[in-house]
mmCIF file of C-alpha atoms and ligand atoms in Angstrom:
data_model
loop_
_atom_site.group_PDB
_atom_site.id
_atom_site.type_symbol
_atom_site.label_atom_id
_atom_site.label_comp_id
_atom_site.label_asym_id
_atom_site.label_seq_id
_atom_site.Cartn_x
_atom_site.Cartn_y
_atom_site.Cartn_z
ATOM 1 C CA MET A 633 44.501 9.196 26.517
ATOM 2 C CA ALA A 634 41.132 10.859 27.079
ATOM 3 C CA LEU A 635 38.101 9.751 25.081
ATOM 4 C CA PRO A 636 36.676 12.270 22.566
ATOM 5 C CA LEU A 637 33.623 14.196 23.737
ATOM 6 C CA PRO A 638 30.295 13.449 22.036
ATOM 7 C CA LEU A 639 29.245 16.155 19.577
ATOM 8 C CA SER A 640 25.922 16.921 21.260
ATOM 9 C CA LEU A 641 23.259 15.828 23.737
ATOM 10 C CA SER A 642 19.758 14.721 22.760
ATOM 11 C CA PRO A 643 16.876 13.420 24.893
ATOM 12 C CA SER A 644 17.817 9.817 24.025
ATOM 13 C CA LYS A 645 21.502 10.385 24.879
ATOM 14 C CA VAL A 646 20.547 11.961 28.207
ATOM 15 C CA SER A 647 18.333 9.001 28.954
ATOM 16 C CA SER A 648 21.066 6.554 27.875
ATOM 17 C CA PHE A 649 23.683 8.243 30.113
ATOM 18 C CA THR A 650 21.291 8.168 33.064
ATOM 19 C CA ASP A 651 20.478 4.474 32.505
ATOM 20 C CA CYS A 652 24.011 3.152 31.848
ATOM 21 C CA GLY A 653 27.172 5.227 31.368
ATOM 22 C CA LEU A 654 28.887 2.460 29.417
ATOM 23 C CA ALA A 655 26.015 2.016 26.938
ATOM 24 C CA PHE A 656 26.104 5.808 26.422
ATOM 25 C CA ARG A 657 29.848 5.610 25.673
ATOM 26 C CA PHE A 658 29.377 2.774 23.150
ATOM 27 C CA SER A 659 26.597 4.657 21.359
ATOM 28 C CA ALA A 660 27.593 8.351 21.566
ATOM 29 C CA ILE A 661 31.408 8.182 21.650
ATOM 30 C CA ASP A 662 32.518 4.903 20.043
ATOM 31 C CA ARG A 663 29.455 5.106 17.764
ATOM 32 C CA LEU A 664 29.206 1.345 17.554
ATOM 33 C CA PRO A 665 26.537 0.110 15.137
ATOM 34 C CA GLU A 666 23.494 -1.359 16.898
ATOM 35 C CA PRO A 667 21.672 -4.340 15.420
ATOM 36 C CA PRO A 668 18.120 -3.402 14.348
ATOM 37 C CA SER A 669 15.296 -4.453 16.645
ATOM 38 C CA VAL A 670 11.690 -5.254 15.771
ATOM 39 C CA ALA A 671 10.362 -2.743 18.317
ATOM 40 C CA ALA A 672 12.562 0.145 17.106
ATOM 41 C CA THR A 673 11.870 -0.561 13.422
ATOM 42 C CA ARG A 674 8.128 -0.770 14.084
ATOM 43 C CA GLY A 675 8.434 2.619 15.811
ATOM 44 C CA THR A 676 10.204 4.030 12.737
ATOM 45 C CA LEU A 677 7.433 2.712 10.491
ATOM 46 C CA VAL A 678 4.564 4.129 12.570
ATOM 47 C CA HIS A 679 6.321 7.513 12.845
ATOM 48 C CA ALA A 680 6.783 7.540 9.041
ATOM 49 C CA ALA A 681 3.081 6.689 8.512
ATOM 50 C CA LEU A 682 1.977 9.508 10.835
ATOM 51 C CA GLU A 683 4.375 11.895 9.100
ATOM 52 C CA ARG A 684 2.702 11.073 5.772
ATOM 53 C CA LEU A 685 -0.764 11.409 7.330
ATOM 54 C CA PHE A 686 -0.027 14.939 8.539
ATOM 55 C CA CYS A 687 1.197 15.972 5.085
ATOM 56 C CA LEU A 688 -2.410 15.450 3.886
ATOM 57 C CA GLU A 689 -5.175 18.059 4.028
ATOM 58 C CA PRO A 690 -6.958 17.961 7.422
ATOM 59 C CA HIS A 691 -10.192 16.376 6.072
ATOM 60 C CA GLU A 692 -8.149 13.586 4.432
ATOM 61 C CA ARG A 693 -6.545 12.420 7.716
ATOM 62 C CA THR A 694 -8.848 9.448 8.224
ATOM 63 C CA HIS A 695 -8.112 6.010 9.611
ATOM 64 C CA GLU A 696 -8.447 4.512 6.115
ATOM 65 C CA ARG A 697 -5.905 6.970 4.674
ATOM 66 C CA SER A 698 -3.548 6.258 7.594
ATOM 67 C CA LEU A 699 -3.455 2.602 6.487
ATOM 68 C CA VAL A 700 -2.492 3.693 2.956
ATOM 69 C CA CYS A 701 0.221 5.903 4.511
ATOM 70 C CA LEU A 702 1.425 2.858 6.433
ATOM 71 C CA GLU A 703 1.611 0.688 3.305
ATOM 72 C CA ASP A 704 3.543 3.423 1.442
ATOM 73 C CA ALA A 705 5.931 3.908 4.371
ATOM 74 C CA ALA A 706 6.434 0.121 4.636
ATOM 75 C CA ALA A 707 7.250 -0.118 0.904
ATOM 76 C CA GLU A 708 9.957 2.515 1.387
ATOM 77 C CA LEU A 709 11.284 0.957 4.587
ATOM 78 C CA ARG A 710 11.663 -2.522 3.021
ATOM 79 C CA ALA A 711 14.736 -1.309 1.104
ATOM 80 C CA HIS A 712 16.384 -0.018 4.294
ATOM 81 C CA PRO A 713 18.885 -2.097 6.360
ATOM 82 C CA GLU A 714 16.866 -1.236 9.499
ATOM 83 C CA PHE A 715 14.123 -3.474 8.070
ATOM 84 C CA SER A 716 16.089 -5.965 5.936
ATOM 85 C CA GLY A 717 18.476 -6.530 8.890
ATOM 86 C CA LEU A 718 15.575 -7.987 10.873
ATOM 87 C CA GLU A 719 15.444 -10.901 8.405
ATOM 88 C CA LEU A 720 11.724 -11.475 9.010
ATOM 89 C CA ASP A 721 10.078 -14.404 7.259
ATOM 90 C CA ALA A 722 6.648 -13.880 5.647
ATOM 91 C CA GLU A 723 4.751 -14.805 8.815
ATOM 92 C CA ALA A 724 6.870 -12.544 11.053
ATOM 93 C CA GLU A 725 6.546 -9.670 8.564
ATOM 94 C CA ALA A 726 2.758 -10.037 8.528
ATOM 95 C CA ALA A 727 2.712 -9.917 12.348
ATOM 96 C CA PHE A 728 5.048 -6.890 12.298
ATOM 97 C CA LEU A 729 2.709 -5.005 9.927
ATOM 98 C CA GLU A 730 -0.404 -6.046 11.839
ATOM 99 C CA GLU A 731 1.028 -4.644 15.084
ATOM 100 C CA ALA A 732 1.888 -1.380 13.270
ATOM 101 C CA ARG A 733 -1.720 -1.193 11.965
ATOM 102 C CA SER A 734 -3.004 -1.782 15.480
ATOM 103 C CA LEU A 735 -0.829 1.072 16.843
ATOM 104 C CA LEU A 736 -2.283 3.392 14.198
ATOM 105 C CA GLU A 737 -5.822 2.317 15.063
ATOM 106 C CA ARG A 738 -5.131 3.097 18.728
ATOM 107 C CA TYR A 739 -3.625 6.482 17.765
ATOM 108 C CA PHE A 740 -7.090 7.514 16.543
ATOM 109 C CA ARG A 741 -8.472 6.870 20.032
ATOM 110 C CA LEU A 742 -6.123 9.548 21.419
ATOM 111 C CA GLU A 743 -6.936 12.456 19.126
ATOM 112 C CA ASP A 744 -8.699 13.537 15.952
ATOM 113 C CA PRO A 745 -5.973 14.435 13.417
ATOM 114 C CA THR A 746 -8.435 16.460 11.300
ATOM 115 C CA THR A 747 -8.475 19.105 14.071
ATOM 116 C CA ILE A 748 -4.682 19.494 14.338
ATOM 117 C CA THR A 749 -2.784 22.449 12.802
ATOM 118 C CA PRO A 750 0.800 21.238 12.352
ATOM 119 C CA ILE A 751 3.527 23.788 11.577
ATOM 120 C CA GLY A 752 6.395 21.284 11.599
ATOM 121 C CA ILE A 753 6.708 17.498 11.225
ATOM 122 C CA GLU A 754 9.861 15.542 12.172
ATOM 123 C CA LEU A 755 11.471 18.869 12.944
ATOM 124 C CA LYS A 756 15.244 18.704 13.525
ATOM 125 C CA LEU A 757 16.236 21.326 16.083
ATOM 126 C CA GLU A 758 19.719 22.241 17.265
ATOM 127 C CA VAL A 759 20.886 24.957 19.640
ATOM 128 C CA GLU A 760 23.804 25.690 21.969
ATOM 129 C CA VAL A 761 22.945 26.216 25.628
ATOM 130 C CA GLY A 762 25.686 26.949 28.163
ATOM 131 C CA GLY A 763 28.400 25.663 25.807
ATOM 132 C CA VAL A 764 26.554 22.368 25.156
ATOM 133 C CA ARG A 765 25.121 21.589 21.724
ATOM 134 C CA LEU A 766 21.586 20.244 22.124
ATOM 135 C CA ARG A 767 19.822 18.355 19.352
ATOM 136 C CA GLY A 768 16.371 16.886 19.115
ATOM 137 C CA ILE A 769 13.767 15.807 16.590
ATOM 138 C CA ILE A 770 10.237 16.950 17.397
ATOM 139 C CA ASP A 771 7.695 14.546 15.906
ATOM 140 C CA ARG A 772 5.099 17.288 15.518
ATOM 141 C CA LEU A 773 4.944 20.995 16.341
ATOM 142 C CA GLU A 774 1.505 22.550 16.094
ATOM 143 C CA LEU A 775 -0.548 25.609 17.003
ATOM 144 C CA ASP A 776 -3.569 25.345 19.273
ATOM 145 C CA ALA A 777 -6.751 27.420 18.886
ATOM 146 C CA ASP A 778 -5.098 30.327 20.760
ATOM 147 C CA GLY A 779 -2.006 30.264 18.538
ATOM 148 C CA GLU A 780 0.151 28.687 21.259
ATOM 149 C CA LEU A 781 2.841 26.104 20.457
ATOM 150 C CA ILE A 782 2.188 22.436 21.252
ATOM 151 C CA VAL A 783 4.921 19.794 21.015
ATOM 152 C CA THR A 784 3.843 16.194 20.387
ATOM 153 C CA ASP A 785 6.056 13.147 20.703
ATOM 154 C CA TYR A 786 4.734 9.711 19.634
ATOM 155 C CA LYS A 787 5.795 6.670 21.648
ATOM 156 C CA THR A 788 5.216 3.185 20.299
ATOM 157 C CA GLY A 789 6.365 1.343 23.447
ATOM 158 C CA ARG A 790 4.244 0.966 26.568
ATOM 159 C CA ALA A 791 3.701 3.944 28.903
ATOM 160 C CA PRO A 792 6.366 4.068 31.640
ATOM 161 C CA GLY A 793 6.039 3.279 35.325
ATOM 162 C CA GLU A 794 6.306 6.110 37.861
ATOM 163 C CA ARG A 795 10.124 6.251 37.961
ATOM 164 C CA GLN A 796 10.574 6.179 34.203
ATOM 165 C CA GLU A 797 7.773 8.717 33.820
ATOM 166 C CA GLN A 798 9.951 11.356 35.526
ATOM 167 C CA GLN A 799 12.742 10.500 33.069
ATOM 168 C CA ARG A 800 10.357 10.781 30.100
ATOM 169 C CA LEU A 801 9.102 14.138 31.356
ATOM 170 C CA ALA A 802 12.740 15.317 31.530
ATOM 171 C CA GLY A 803 12.861 14.538 27.791
ATOM 172 C CA VAL A 804 9.719 16.648 27.389
ATOM 173 C CA ALA A 805 11.388 19.581 29.180
ATOM 174 C CA PHE A 806 14.336 19.171 26.775
ATOM 175 C CA TYR A 807 12.028 19.721 23.770
ATOM 176 C CA SER A 808 10.449 22.714 25.479
ATOM 177 C CA LEU A 809 13.888 24.265 26.068
ATOM 178 C CA LEU A 810 14.831 23.752 22.390
ATOM 179 C CA CYS A 811 11.633 25.519 21.246
ATOM 180 C CA GLU A 812 12.090 28.355 23.702
ATOM 181 C CA ARG A 813 15.668 29.040 22.608
ATOM 182 C CA LEU A 814 15.005 28.713 18.885
ATOM 183 C CA PHE A 815 11.580 30.325 18.514
ATOM 184 C CA GLY A 816 11.665 32.640 21.535
ATOM 185 C CA ARG A 817 8.438 31.067 22.793
ATOM 186 C CA ARG A 818 7.850 28.411 25.377
ATOM 187 C CA PRO A 819 5.320 25.755 24.271
ATOM 188 C CA ALA A 820 2.039 25.912 26.174
ATOM 189 C CA LYS A 821 1.960 22.113 26.265
ATOM 190 C CA VAL A 822 4.195 19.140 25.542
ATOM 191 C CA GLN A 823 2.442 15.794 25.107
ATOM 192 C CA LEU A 824 3.709 12.241 24.889
ATOM 193 C CA LEU A 825 1.232 10.031 23.009
ATOM 194 C CA TYR A 826 1.705 6.391 24.027
ATOM 195 C CA LEU A 827 -0.058 4.631 21.168
ATOM 196 C CA ALA A 828 0.107 1.084 22.536
ATOM 197 C CA ASP A 829 -1.874 1.818 25.735
ATOM 198 C CA PRO A 830 -3.255 4.273 24.372
ATOM 199 C CA LEU A 831 -2.418 7.074 26.822
ATOM 200 C CA ALA A 832 -1.423 10.745 26.638
ATOM 201 C CA ILE A 833 0.986 12.177 29.220
ATOM 202 C CA ILE A 834 0.702 15.957 29.112
ATOM 203 C CA SER A 835 3.058 18.465 30.680
ATOM 204 C CA THR A 836 2.906 22.253 30.946
ATOM 205 C CA PRO A 837 6.430 23.719 30.877
ATOM 206 C CA THR A 838 7.132 26.426 33.486
ATOM 207 C CA ASP A 839 10.049 28.697 34.481
ATOM 208 C CA ARG A 840 10.867 26.143 37.148
ATOM 209 C CA SER A 841 10.896 23.122 34.788
ATOM 210 C CA THR A 842 12.994 25.069 32.251
ATOM 211 C CA ARG A 843 15.577 26.075 34.883
ATOM 212 C CA GLY A 844 15.541 22.482 36.152
ATOM 213 C CA VAL A 845 16.338 20.985 32.743
ATOM 214 C CA GLU A 846 19.101 23.547 32.114
ATOM 215 C CA ARG A 847 20.709 22.644 35.457
ATOM 216 C CA LYS A 848 20.334 18.933 34.766
ATOM 217 C CA LEU A 849 21.862 19.190 31.281
ATOM 218 C CA ALA A 850 24.818 21.205 32.629
ATOM 219 C CA ALA A 851 25.393 18.559 35.333
ATOM 220 C CA ILE A 852 25.176 15.696 32.835
ATOM 221 C CA TRP A 853 27.583 17.413 30.453
ATOM 222 C CA MET A 854 30.091 17.938 33.302
ATOM 223 C CA ALA A 855 29.778 14.264 34.238
ATOM 224 C CA VAL A 856 30.326 13.249 30.588
ATOM 225 C CA GLU A 857 33.420 15.502 30.332
ATOM 226 C CA ARG A 858 34.814 14.001 33.537
ATOM 227 C CA ALA A 859 34.134 10.440 32.393
ATOM 228 C CA CYS A 860 35.796 11.128 29.002
ATOM 229 C CA GLU A 861 38.831 12.682 30.689
ATOM 230 C CA ARG A 862 39.205 9.645 32.971
ATOM 231 C CA GLU A 863 37.998 7.102 30.384
ATOM 232 C CA ASP A 864 35.618 5.976 33.073
ATOM 233 C CA PHE A 865 32.158 5.021 31.828
ATOM 234 C CA ARG A 866 30.775 2.274 34.061
ATOM 235 C CA PRO A 867 28.277 -0.454 33.277
ATOM 236 C CA ASN A 868 24.997 -0.353 35.173
ATOM 237 C CA PRO A 869 23.437 -3.800 34.695
ATOM 238 C CA SER A 870 19.634 -3.731 34.864
ATOM 239 C CA ARG A 871 16.602 -5.128 33.046
ATOM 240 C CA LEU A 872 17.503 -2.757 30.195
ATOM 241 C CA CYS A 873 20.459 -5.060 29.398
ATOM 242 C CA ASP A 874 17.892 -7.438 27.827
ATOM 243 C CA TRP A 875 17.509 -4.900 24.982
ATOM 244 C CA CYS A 876 21.128 -3.686 24.854
ATOM 245 C CA GLY A 877 22.933 -4.343 21.555
ATOM 246 C CA PHE A 878 26.411 -3.868 23.071
ATOM 247 C CA LYS A 879 26.812 -7.016 25.195
ATOM 248 C CA ALA A 880 29.775 -8.208 23.061
ATOM 249 C CA TYR A 881 31.673 -5.132 24.310
ATOM 250 C CA CYS A 882 30.343 -5.018 27.891
ATOM 251 C CA PRO A 883 32.497 -6.540 30.688
ATOM 252 C CA SER A 884 29.343 -7.291 32.700
ATOM 253 C CA PHE A 885 28.494 -9.849 29.985
ATOM 254 C CA GLY A 886 32.036 -11.118 29.360
ATOM 255 C CA GLY A 887 32.569 -8.616 26.513
ATOM 256 C CA ASP A 888 35.707 -6.633 25.744
ATOM 257 C CA ILE A 889 35.798 -2.794 25.799
ATOM 258 C CA ALA A 890 39.046 -2.899 23.779
ATOM 259 C CA LEU A 891 36.955 -3.963 20.751
ATOM 260 C CA ALA A 892 35.015 -0.697 21.044
ATOM 261 C CA ASP A 893 38.283 1.274 21.243
ATOM 262 C CA ALA A 894 39.554 -0.519 18.136
ATOM 263 C CA TYR A 895 36.315 0.215 16.244
ATOM 264 C CA ARG A 896 36.410 3.929 17.154
ATOM 265 C CA ILE A 897 40.108 4.323 16.277
ATOM 266 C CA ASP A 898 39.670 2.512 12.918
ATOM 267 C CA ARG A 899 36.777 4.824 11.984
ATOM 268 C CA GLU A 900 38.849 7.865 13.009
ATOM 269 C CA LEU A 901 41.792 6.723 10.839
ATOM 270 C CA GLU A 902 39.428 6.155 7.903
ATOM 271 C CA ARG A 903 38.046 9.688 8.330
ATOM 272 C CA GLN A 904 41.573 11.140 8.410
ATOM 273 C CA ASP A 905 42.569 9.182 5.271
ATOM 274 C CA ALA A 906 39.464 10.412 3.443
ATOM 275 C CA ALA A 907 40.178 14.019 4.480
ATOM 276 C CA GLU A 908 43.796 13.991 3.205
ATOM 277 C CA PRO A 909 44.147 15.611 -0.221
ATOM 278 C CA ALA A 910 45.036 13.113 -2.969
ATOM 279 C CA LEU A 911 48.740 13.176 -3.863
ATOM 280 C CA ALA A 912 49.471 14.213 -7.420
HETATM 281 S S1 LIG B 1939 24.700 -4.766 28.624
HETATM 282 FE FE1 LIG B 1939 23.769 -3.581 30.319
HETATM 283 S S2 LIG B 1939 25.482 -2.916 31.578
HETATM 284 FE FE2 LIG B 1939 26.340 -3.534 29.610
HETATM 285 S S3 LIG B 1939 26.449 -1.679 28.383
HETATM 286 FE FE3 LIG B 1939 24.477 -2.635 27.922
HETATM 287 S S4 LIG B 1939 23.018 -1.686 29.349
HETATM 288 FE FE4 LIG B 1939 25.078 -1.257 30.127
#
């Protein structure tokens, strides 16, 4: 029996498929829950603080106000399983918040938020290209002084090495394609702001890069279809396994793929039960 196709592709799914086909399957097809991680939750918090900052009037976007935004975002996040699941003690929570404050402080070394003209924050975009549904969340869409579109993506991990940089820039081209198809305009610039370093990686989308990402997405979708048809998603052990939350299911770590099948089938049966009309 073939595996069901994922509903869409996003930059993170493309990156996951490229890194390890089996991890992609567990996440995008079996939809296994992943345990929260300190790094990912800290990223969520800093993104939420910057979202709040850019909802303020330009002259209010100061470093001091960003810390208030962070405290407000942290108060909201504390009730969420992504944070409570970390089970941080008081000392670990203080260190977690201090690192988030430090990332915000370094953000201010990259740009002056009082000069930015955002037209969309945490923008959810979705479009069909060549029969493939593409989805992405743009952290910030803005207009420059000439009225051109700029896409900004915040990164709270370290800037990538040369090989990973190409992969990250493929994600950038993905966002550019989404904008072009939805707004009929190609962004003049797409920038990745690596807060930890701090470092900005800036790319100018072109006809060539747009055609390249379309070809790449079509090839990845074909590979996903083939792998689903054959139920053949292979593990690709690497240093990334250190951060993978699916080891219990991964044969490379003595795990059992059948557990992932069972989880997916159970969820599917639950959905079918919920969809059936109640008998009178
Ligand atoms: S543990 Fe490594 S090889 Fe296994 S699914 Fe995760 S990333 Fe892939």
